[in-house]
mmCIF file of N, CA and C in Angstrom:
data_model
loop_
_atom_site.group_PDB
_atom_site.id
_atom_site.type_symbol
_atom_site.label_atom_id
_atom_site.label_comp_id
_atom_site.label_asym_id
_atom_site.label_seq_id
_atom_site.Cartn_x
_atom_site.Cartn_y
_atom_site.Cartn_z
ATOM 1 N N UNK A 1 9.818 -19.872 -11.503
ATOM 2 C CA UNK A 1 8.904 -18.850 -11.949
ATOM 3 C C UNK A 1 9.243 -17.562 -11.209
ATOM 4 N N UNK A 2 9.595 -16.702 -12.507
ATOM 5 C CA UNK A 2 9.560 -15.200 -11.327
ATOM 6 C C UNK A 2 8.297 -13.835 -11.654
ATOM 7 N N UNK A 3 8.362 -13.572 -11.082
ATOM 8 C CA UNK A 3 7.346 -12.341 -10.849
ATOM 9 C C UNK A 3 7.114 -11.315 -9.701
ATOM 10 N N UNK A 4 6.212 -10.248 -9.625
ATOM 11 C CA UNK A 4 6.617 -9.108 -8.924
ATOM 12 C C UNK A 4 5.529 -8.060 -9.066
ATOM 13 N N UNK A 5 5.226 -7.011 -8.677
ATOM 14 C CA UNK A 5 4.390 -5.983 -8.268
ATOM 15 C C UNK A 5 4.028 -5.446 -9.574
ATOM 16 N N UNK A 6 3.531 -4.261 -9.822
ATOM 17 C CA UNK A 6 3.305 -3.417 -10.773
ATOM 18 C C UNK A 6 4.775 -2.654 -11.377
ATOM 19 N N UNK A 7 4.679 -2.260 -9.906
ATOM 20 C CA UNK A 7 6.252 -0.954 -10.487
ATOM 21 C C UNK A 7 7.613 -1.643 -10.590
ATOM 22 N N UNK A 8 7.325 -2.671 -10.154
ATOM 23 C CA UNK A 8 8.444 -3.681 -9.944
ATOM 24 C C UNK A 8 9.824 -3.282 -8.795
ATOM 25 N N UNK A 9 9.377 -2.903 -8.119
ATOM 26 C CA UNK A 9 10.118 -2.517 -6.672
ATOM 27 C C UNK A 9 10.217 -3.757 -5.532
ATOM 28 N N UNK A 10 9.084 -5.152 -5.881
ATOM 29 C CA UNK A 10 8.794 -5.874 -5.425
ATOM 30 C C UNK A 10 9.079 -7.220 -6.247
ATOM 31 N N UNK A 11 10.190 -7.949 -6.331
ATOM 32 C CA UNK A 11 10.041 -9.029 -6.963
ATOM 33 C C UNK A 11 10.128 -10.342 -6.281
ATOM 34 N N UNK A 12 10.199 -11.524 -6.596
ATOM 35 C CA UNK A 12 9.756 -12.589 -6.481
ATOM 36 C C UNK A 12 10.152 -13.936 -7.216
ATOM 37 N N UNK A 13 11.008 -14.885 -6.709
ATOM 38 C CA UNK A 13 11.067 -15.822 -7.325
ATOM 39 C C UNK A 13 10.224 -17.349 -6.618
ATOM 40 N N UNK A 14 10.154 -18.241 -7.331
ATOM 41 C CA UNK A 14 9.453 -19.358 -6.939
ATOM 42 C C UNK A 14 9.411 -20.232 -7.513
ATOM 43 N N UNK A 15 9.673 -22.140 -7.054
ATOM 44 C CA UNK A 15 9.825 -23.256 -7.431
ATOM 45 C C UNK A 15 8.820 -24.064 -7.209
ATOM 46 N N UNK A 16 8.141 -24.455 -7.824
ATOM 47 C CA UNK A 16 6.268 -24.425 -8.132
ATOM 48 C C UNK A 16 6.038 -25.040 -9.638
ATOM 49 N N UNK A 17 5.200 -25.921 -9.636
ATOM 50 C CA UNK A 17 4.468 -26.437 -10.851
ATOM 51 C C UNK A 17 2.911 -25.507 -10.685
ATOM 52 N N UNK A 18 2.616 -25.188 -11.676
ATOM 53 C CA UNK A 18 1.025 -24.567 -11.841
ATOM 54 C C UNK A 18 -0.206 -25.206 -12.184
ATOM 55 N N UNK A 19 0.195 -26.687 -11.728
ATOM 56 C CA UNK A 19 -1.264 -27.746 -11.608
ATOM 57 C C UNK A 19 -1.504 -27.307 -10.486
ATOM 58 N N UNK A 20 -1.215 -26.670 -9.345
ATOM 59 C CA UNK A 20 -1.973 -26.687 -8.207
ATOM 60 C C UNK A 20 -1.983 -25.340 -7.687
ATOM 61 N N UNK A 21 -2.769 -24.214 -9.087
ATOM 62 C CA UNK A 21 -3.287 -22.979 -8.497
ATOM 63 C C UNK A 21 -4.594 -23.468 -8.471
ATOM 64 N N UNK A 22 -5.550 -22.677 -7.537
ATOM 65 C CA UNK A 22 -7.071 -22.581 -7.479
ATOM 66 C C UNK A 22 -7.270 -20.853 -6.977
ATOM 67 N N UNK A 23 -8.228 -20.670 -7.024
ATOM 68 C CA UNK A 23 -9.619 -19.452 -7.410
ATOM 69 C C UNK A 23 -9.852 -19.921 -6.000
ATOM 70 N N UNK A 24 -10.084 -18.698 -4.980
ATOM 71 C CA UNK A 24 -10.880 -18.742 -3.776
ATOM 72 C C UNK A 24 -11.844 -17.930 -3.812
ATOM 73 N N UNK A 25 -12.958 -18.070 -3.561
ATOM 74 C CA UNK A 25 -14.099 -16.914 -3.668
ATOM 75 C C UNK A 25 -14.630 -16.241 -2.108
ATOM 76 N N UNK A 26 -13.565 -15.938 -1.454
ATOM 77 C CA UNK A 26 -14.057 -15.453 0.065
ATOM 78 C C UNK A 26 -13.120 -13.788 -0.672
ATOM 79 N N UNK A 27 -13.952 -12.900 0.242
ATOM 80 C CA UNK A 27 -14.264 -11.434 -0.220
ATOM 81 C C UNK A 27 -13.212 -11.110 -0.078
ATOM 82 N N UNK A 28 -12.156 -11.086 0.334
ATOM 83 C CA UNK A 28 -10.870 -10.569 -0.313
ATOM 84 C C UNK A 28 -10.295 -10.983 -0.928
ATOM 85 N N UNK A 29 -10.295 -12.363 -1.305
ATOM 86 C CA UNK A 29 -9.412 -13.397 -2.757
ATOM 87 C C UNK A 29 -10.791 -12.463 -3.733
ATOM 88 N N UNK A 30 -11.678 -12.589 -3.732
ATOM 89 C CA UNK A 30 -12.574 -12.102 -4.879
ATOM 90 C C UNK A 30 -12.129 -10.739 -5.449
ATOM 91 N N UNK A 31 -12.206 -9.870 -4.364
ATOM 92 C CA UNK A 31 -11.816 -8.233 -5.080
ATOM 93 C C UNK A 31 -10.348 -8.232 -5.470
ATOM 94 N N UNK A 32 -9.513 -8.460 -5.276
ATOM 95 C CA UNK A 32 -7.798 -8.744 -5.288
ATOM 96 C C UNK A 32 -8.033 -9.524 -6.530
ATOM 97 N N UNK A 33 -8.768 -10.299 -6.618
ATOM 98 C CA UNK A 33 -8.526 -11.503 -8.149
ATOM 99 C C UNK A 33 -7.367 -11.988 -8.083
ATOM 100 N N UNK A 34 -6.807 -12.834 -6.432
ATOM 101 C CA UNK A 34 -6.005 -13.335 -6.492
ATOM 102 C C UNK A 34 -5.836 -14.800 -7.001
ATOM 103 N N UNK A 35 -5.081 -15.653 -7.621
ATOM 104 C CA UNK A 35 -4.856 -16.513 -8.077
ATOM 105 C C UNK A 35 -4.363 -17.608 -7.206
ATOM 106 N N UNK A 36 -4.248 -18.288 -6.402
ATOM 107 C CA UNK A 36 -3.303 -18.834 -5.270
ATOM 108 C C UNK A 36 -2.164 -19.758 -5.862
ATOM 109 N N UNK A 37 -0.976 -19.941 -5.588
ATOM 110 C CA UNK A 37 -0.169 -20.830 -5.389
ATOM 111 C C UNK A 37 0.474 -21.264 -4.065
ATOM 112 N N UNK A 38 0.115 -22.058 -3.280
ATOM 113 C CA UNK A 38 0.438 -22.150 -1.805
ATOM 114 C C UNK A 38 1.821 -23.024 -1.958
ATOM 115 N N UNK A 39 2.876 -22.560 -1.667
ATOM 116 C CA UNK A 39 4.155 -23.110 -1.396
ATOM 117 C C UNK A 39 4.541 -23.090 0.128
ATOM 118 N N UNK A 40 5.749 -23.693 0.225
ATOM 119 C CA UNK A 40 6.508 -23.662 1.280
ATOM 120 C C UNK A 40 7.596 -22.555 1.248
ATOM 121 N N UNK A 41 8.113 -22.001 2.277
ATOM 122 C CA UNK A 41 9.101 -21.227 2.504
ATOM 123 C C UNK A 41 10.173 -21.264 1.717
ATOM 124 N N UNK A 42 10.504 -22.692 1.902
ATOM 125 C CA UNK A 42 11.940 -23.001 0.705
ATOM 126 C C UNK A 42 11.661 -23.265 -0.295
ATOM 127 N N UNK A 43 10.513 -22.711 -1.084
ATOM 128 C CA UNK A 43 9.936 -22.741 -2.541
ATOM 129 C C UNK A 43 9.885 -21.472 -2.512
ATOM 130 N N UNK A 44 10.146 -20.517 -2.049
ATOM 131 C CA UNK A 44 9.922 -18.942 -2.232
ATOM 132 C C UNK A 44 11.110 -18.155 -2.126
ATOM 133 N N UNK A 45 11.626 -17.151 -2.537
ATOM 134 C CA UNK A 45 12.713 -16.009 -2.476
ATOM 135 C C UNK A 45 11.593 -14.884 -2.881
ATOM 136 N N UNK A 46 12.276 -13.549 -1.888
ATOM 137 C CA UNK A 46 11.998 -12.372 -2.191
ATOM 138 C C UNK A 46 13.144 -12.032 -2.746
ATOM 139 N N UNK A 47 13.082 -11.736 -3.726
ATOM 140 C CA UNK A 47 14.681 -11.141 -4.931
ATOM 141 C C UNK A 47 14.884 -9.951 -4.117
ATOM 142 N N UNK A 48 13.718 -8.895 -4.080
ATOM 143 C CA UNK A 48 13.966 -7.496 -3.353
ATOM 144 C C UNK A 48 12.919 -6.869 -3.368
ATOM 145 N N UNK A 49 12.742 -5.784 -2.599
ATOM 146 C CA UNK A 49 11.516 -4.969 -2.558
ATOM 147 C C UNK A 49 10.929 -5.319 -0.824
ATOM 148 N N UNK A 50 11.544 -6.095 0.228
ATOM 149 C CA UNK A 50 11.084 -6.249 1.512
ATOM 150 C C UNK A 50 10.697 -4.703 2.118
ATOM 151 N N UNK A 51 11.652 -4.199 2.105
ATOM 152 C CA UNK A 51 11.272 -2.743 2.671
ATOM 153 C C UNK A 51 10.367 -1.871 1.987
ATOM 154 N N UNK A 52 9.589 -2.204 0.237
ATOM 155 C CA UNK A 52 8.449 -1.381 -0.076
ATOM 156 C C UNK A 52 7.418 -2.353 0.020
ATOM 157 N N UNK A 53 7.653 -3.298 0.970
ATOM 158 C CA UNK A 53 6.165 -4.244 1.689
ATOM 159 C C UNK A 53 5.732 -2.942 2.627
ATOM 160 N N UNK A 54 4.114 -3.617 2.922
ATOM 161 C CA UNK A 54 3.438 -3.346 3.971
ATOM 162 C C UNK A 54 2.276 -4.343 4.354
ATOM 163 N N UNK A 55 1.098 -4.736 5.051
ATOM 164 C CA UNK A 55 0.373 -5.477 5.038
ATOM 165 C C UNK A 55 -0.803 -5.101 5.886
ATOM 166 N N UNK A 56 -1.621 -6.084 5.407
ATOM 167 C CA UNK A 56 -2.902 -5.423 5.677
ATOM 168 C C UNK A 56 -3.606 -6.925 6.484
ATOM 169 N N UNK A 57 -4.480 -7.017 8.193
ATOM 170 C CA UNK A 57 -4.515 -7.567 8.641
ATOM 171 C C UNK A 57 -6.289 -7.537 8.944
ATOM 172 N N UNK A 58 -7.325 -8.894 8.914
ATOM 173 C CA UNK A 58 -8.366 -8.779 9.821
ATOM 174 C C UNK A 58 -8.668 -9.828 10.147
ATOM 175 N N UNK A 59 -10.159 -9.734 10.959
ATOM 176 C CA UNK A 59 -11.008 -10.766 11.390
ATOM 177 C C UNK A 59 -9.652 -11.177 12.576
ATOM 178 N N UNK A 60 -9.034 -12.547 12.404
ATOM 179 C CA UNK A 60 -8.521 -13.313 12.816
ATOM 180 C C UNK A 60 -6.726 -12.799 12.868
ATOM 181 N N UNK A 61 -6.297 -12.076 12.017
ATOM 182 C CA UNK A 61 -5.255 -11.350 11.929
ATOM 183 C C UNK A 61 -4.650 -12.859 11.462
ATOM 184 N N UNK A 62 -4.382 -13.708 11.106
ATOM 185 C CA UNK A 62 -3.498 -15.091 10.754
ATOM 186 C C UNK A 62 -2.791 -14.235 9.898
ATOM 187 N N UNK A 63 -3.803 -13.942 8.709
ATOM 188 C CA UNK A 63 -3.428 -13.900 6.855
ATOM 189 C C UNK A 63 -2.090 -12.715 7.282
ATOM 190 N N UNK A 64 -1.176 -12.507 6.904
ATOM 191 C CA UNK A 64 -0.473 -11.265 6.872
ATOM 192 C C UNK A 64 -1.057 -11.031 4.831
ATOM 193 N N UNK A 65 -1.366 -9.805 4.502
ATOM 194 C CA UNK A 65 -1.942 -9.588 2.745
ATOM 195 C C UNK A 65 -0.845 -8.575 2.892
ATOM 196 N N UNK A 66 0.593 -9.193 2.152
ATOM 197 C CA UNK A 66 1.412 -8.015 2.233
ATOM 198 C C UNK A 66 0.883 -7.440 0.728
ATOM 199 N N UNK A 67 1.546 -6.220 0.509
ATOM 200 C CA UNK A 67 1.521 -5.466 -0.780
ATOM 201 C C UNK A 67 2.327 -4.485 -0.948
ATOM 202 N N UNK A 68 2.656 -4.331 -1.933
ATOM 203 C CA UNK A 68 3.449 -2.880 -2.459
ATOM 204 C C UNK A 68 2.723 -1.703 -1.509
ATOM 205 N N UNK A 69 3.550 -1.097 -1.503
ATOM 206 C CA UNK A 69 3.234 -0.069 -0.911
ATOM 207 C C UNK A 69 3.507 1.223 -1.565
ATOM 208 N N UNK A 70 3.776 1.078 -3.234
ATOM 209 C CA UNK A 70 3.990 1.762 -3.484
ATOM 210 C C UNK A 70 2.444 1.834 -5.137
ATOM 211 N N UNK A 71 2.397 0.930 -5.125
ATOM 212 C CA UNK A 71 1.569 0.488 -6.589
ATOM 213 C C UNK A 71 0.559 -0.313 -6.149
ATOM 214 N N UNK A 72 -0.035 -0.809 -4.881
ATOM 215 C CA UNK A 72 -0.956 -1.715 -4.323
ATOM 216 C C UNK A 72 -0.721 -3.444 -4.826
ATOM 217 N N UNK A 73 -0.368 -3.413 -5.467
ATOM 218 C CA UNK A 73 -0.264 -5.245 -5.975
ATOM 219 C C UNK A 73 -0.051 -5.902 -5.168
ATOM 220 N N UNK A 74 -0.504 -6.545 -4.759
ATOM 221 C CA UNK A 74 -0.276 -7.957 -3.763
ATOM 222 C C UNK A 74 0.385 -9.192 -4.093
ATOM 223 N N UNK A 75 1.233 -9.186 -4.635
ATOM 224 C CA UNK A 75 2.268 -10.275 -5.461
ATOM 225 C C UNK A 75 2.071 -11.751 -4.181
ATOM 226 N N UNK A 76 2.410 -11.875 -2.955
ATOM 227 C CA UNK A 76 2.248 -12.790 -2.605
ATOM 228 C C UNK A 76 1.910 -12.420 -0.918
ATOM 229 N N UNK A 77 1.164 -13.231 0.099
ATOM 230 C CA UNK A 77 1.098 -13.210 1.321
ATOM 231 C C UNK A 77 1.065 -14.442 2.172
ATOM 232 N N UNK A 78 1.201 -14.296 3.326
ATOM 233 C CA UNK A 78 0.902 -15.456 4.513
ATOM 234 C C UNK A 78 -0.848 -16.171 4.745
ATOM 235 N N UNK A 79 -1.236 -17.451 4.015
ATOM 236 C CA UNK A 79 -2.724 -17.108 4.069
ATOM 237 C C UNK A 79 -3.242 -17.786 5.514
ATOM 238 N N UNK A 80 -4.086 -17.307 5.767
ATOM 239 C CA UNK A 80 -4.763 -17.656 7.394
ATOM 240 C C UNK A 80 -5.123 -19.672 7.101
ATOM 241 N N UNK A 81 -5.678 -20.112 5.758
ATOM 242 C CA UNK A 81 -5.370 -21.535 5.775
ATOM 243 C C UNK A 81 -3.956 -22.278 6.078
ATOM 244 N N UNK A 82 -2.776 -21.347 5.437
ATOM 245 C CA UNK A 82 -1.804 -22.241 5.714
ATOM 246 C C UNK A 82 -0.215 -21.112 6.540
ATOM 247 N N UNK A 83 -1.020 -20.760 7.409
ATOM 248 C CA UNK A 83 0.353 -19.617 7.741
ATOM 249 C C UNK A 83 1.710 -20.080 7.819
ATOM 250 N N UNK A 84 1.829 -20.869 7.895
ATOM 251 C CA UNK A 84 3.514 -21.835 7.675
ATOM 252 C C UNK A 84 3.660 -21.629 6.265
ATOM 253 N N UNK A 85 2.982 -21.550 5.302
ATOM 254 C CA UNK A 85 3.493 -21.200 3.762
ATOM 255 C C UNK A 85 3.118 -19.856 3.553
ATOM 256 N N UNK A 86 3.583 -19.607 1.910
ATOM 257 C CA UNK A 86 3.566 -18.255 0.960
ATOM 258 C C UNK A 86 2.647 -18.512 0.050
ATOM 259 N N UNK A 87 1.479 -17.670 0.022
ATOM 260 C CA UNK A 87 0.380 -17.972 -1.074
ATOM 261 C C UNK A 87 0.658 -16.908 -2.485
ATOM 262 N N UNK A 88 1.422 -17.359 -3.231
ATOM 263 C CA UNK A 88 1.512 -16.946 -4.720
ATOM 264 C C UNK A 88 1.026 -16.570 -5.270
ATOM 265 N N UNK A 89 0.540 -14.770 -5.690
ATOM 266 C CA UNK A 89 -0.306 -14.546 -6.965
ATOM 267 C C UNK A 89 -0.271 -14.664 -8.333
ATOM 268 N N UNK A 90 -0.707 -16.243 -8.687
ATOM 269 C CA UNK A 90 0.123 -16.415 -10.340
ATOM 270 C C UNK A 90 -0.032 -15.218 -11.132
ATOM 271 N N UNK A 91 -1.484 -14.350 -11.162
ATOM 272 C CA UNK A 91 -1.219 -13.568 -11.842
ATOM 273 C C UNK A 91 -0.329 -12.755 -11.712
ATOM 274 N N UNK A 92 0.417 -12.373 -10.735
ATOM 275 C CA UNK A 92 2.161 -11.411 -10.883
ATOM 276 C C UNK A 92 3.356 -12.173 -11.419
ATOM 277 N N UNK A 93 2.615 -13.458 -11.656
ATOM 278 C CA UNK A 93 3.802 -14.409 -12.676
ATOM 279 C C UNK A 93 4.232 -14.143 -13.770
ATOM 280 N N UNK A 94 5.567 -13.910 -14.364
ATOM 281 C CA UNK A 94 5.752 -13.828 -15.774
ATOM 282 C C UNK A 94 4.980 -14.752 -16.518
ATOM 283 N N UNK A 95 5.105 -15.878 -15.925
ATOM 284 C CA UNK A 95 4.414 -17.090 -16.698
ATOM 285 C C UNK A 95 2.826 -16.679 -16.639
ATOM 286 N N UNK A 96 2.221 -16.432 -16.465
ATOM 287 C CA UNK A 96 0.841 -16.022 -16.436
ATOM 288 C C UNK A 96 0.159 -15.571 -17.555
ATOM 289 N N UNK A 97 -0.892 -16.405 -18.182
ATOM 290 C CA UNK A 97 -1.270 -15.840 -19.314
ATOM 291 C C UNK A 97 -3.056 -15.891 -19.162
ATOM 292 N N UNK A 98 -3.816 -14.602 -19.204
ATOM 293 C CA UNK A 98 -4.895 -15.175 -19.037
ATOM 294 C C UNK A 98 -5.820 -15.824 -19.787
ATOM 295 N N UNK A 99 -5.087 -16.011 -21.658
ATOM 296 C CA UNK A 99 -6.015 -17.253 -21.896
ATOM 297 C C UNK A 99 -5.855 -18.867 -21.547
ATOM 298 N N UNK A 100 -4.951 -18.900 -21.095
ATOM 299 C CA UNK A 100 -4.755 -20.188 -19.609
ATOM 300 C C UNK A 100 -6.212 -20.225 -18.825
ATOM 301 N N UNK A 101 -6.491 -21.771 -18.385
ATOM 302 C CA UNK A 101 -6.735 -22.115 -17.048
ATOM 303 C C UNK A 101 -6.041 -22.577 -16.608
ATOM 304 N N UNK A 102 -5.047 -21.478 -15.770
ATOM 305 C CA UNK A 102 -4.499 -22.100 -14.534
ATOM 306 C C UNK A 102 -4.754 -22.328 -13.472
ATOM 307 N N UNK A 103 -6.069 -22.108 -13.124
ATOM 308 C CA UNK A 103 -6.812 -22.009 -11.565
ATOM 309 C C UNK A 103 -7.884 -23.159 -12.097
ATOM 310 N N UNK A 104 -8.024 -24.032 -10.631
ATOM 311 C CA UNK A 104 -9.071 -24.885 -11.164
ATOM 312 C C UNK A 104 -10.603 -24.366 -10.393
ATOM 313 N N UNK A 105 -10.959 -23.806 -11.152
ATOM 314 C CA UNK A 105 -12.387 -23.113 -11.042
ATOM 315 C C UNK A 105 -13.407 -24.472 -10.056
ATOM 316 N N UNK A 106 -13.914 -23.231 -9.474
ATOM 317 C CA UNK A 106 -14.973 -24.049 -8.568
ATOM 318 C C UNK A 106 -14.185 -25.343 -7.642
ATOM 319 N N UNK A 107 -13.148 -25.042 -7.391
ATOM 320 C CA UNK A 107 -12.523 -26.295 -6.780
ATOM 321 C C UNK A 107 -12.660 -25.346 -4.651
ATOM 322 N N UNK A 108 -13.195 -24.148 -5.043
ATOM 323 C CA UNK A 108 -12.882 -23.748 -3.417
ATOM 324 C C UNK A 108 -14.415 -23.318 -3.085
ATOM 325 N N UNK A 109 -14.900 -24.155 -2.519
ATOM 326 C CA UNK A 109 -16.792 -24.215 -2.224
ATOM 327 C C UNK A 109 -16.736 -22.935 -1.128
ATOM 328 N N UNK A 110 -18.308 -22.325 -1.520
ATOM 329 C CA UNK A 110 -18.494 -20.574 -1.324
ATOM 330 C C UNK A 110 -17.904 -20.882 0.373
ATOM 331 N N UNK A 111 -17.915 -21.930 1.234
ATOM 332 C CA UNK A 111 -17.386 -21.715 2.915
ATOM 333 C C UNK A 111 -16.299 -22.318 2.794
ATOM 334 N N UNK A 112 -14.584 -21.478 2.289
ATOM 335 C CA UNK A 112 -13.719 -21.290 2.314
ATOM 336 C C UNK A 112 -12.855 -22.187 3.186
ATOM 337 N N UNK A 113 -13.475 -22.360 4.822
ATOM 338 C CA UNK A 113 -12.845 -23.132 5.638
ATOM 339 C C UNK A 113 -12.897 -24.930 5.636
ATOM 340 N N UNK A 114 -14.676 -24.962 4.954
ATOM 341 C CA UNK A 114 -14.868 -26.224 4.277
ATOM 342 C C UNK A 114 -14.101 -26.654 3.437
ATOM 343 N N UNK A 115 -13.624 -25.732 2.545
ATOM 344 C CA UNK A 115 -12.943 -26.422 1.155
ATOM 345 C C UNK A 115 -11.717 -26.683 1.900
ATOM 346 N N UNK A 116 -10.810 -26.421 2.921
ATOM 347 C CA UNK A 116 -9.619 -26.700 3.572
ATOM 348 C C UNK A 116 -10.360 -28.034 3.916
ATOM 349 N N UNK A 117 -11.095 -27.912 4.712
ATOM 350 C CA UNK A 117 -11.564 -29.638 5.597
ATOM 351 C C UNK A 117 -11.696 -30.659 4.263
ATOM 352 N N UNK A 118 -11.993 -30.304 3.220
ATOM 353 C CA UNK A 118 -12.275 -30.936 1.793
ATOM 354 C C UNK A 118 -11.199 -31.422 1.360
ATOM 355 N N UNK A 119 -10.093 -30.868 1.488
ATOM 356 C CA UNK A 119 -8.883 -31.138 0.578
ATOM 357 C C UNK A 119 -8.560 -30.316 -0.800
ATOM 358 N N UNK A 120 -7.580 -29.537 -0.134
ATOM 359 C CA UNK A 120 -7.175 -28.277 -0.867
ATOM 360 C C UNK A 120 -5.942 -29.012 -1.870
ATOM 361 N N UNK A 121 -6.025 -28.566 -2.947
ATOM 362 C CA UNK A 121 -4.873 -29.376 -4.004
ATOM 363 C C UNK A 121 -3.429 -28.871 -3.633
ATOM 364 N N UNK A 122 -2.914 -27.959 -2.471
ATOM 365 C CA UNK A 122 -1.868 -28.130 -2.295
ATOM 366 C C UNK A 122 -1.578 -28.961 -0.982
ATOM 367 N N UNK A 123 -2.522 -29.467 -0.483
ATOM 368 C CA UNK A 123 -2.124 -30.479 0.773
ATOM 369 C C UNK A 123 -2.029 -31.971 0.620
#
């Protein structure tokens, strides 16, 4: 699967099945309307665009939320659940269609760190 930013200065490839995106509802997955795909390192390539990254850090500083820095899109980041992996925004997927459910709704309960202790569908 490939995909990439707005302006496309930022692209992205990735080796990933899309049974195991989910919907997080903690206040920055919510405003972002990010989609997750949590992979491993050697499931991810940056094609190009490293140098029009930048990232945005709080609370705990884990998450690195990289993004364009030129168009804001957040195509993919480091998430504070799994900082050893790359969390995937399907929606910057070519494959991405939004009359799909590709996210399994309600699978990430409103305390975020619970749904990790729960069993997150990529672990």
């Amino acid at each position: 699967m490939e995909g990439g930013c707005h302006c496309g200065r930022v692209r992205f490839r990735v080796t990933a099945n899309l049974d195991r995106v989910t919907e997080c509802n903690c206040s920055i997955c919510k405003k972002k309307g990010f989609l997750h795909l949590i992979v491993s390192p050697a499931q991810f390539q940056l094609v190009n665009g490293k140098e029009e990254l930048t990232a945005y850090e709080f609370n705990t500083r884990t998450a690195k939320h990289t993004f364009c820095k030129h168009c804001g899109i957040h195509p993919f980041y480091v998430p504070r659940s799994d900082p050893d992996k790359i969390d995937v925004n399907v929606r910057c997927s070519r494959r991405y269609r939004p009359c799909c459910d590709h996210a399994k709704n309600g699978s990430m309960e409103k305390n975020w760190e619970a749904a990790m202790q729960s069993g997150a569908p990529w672990r």
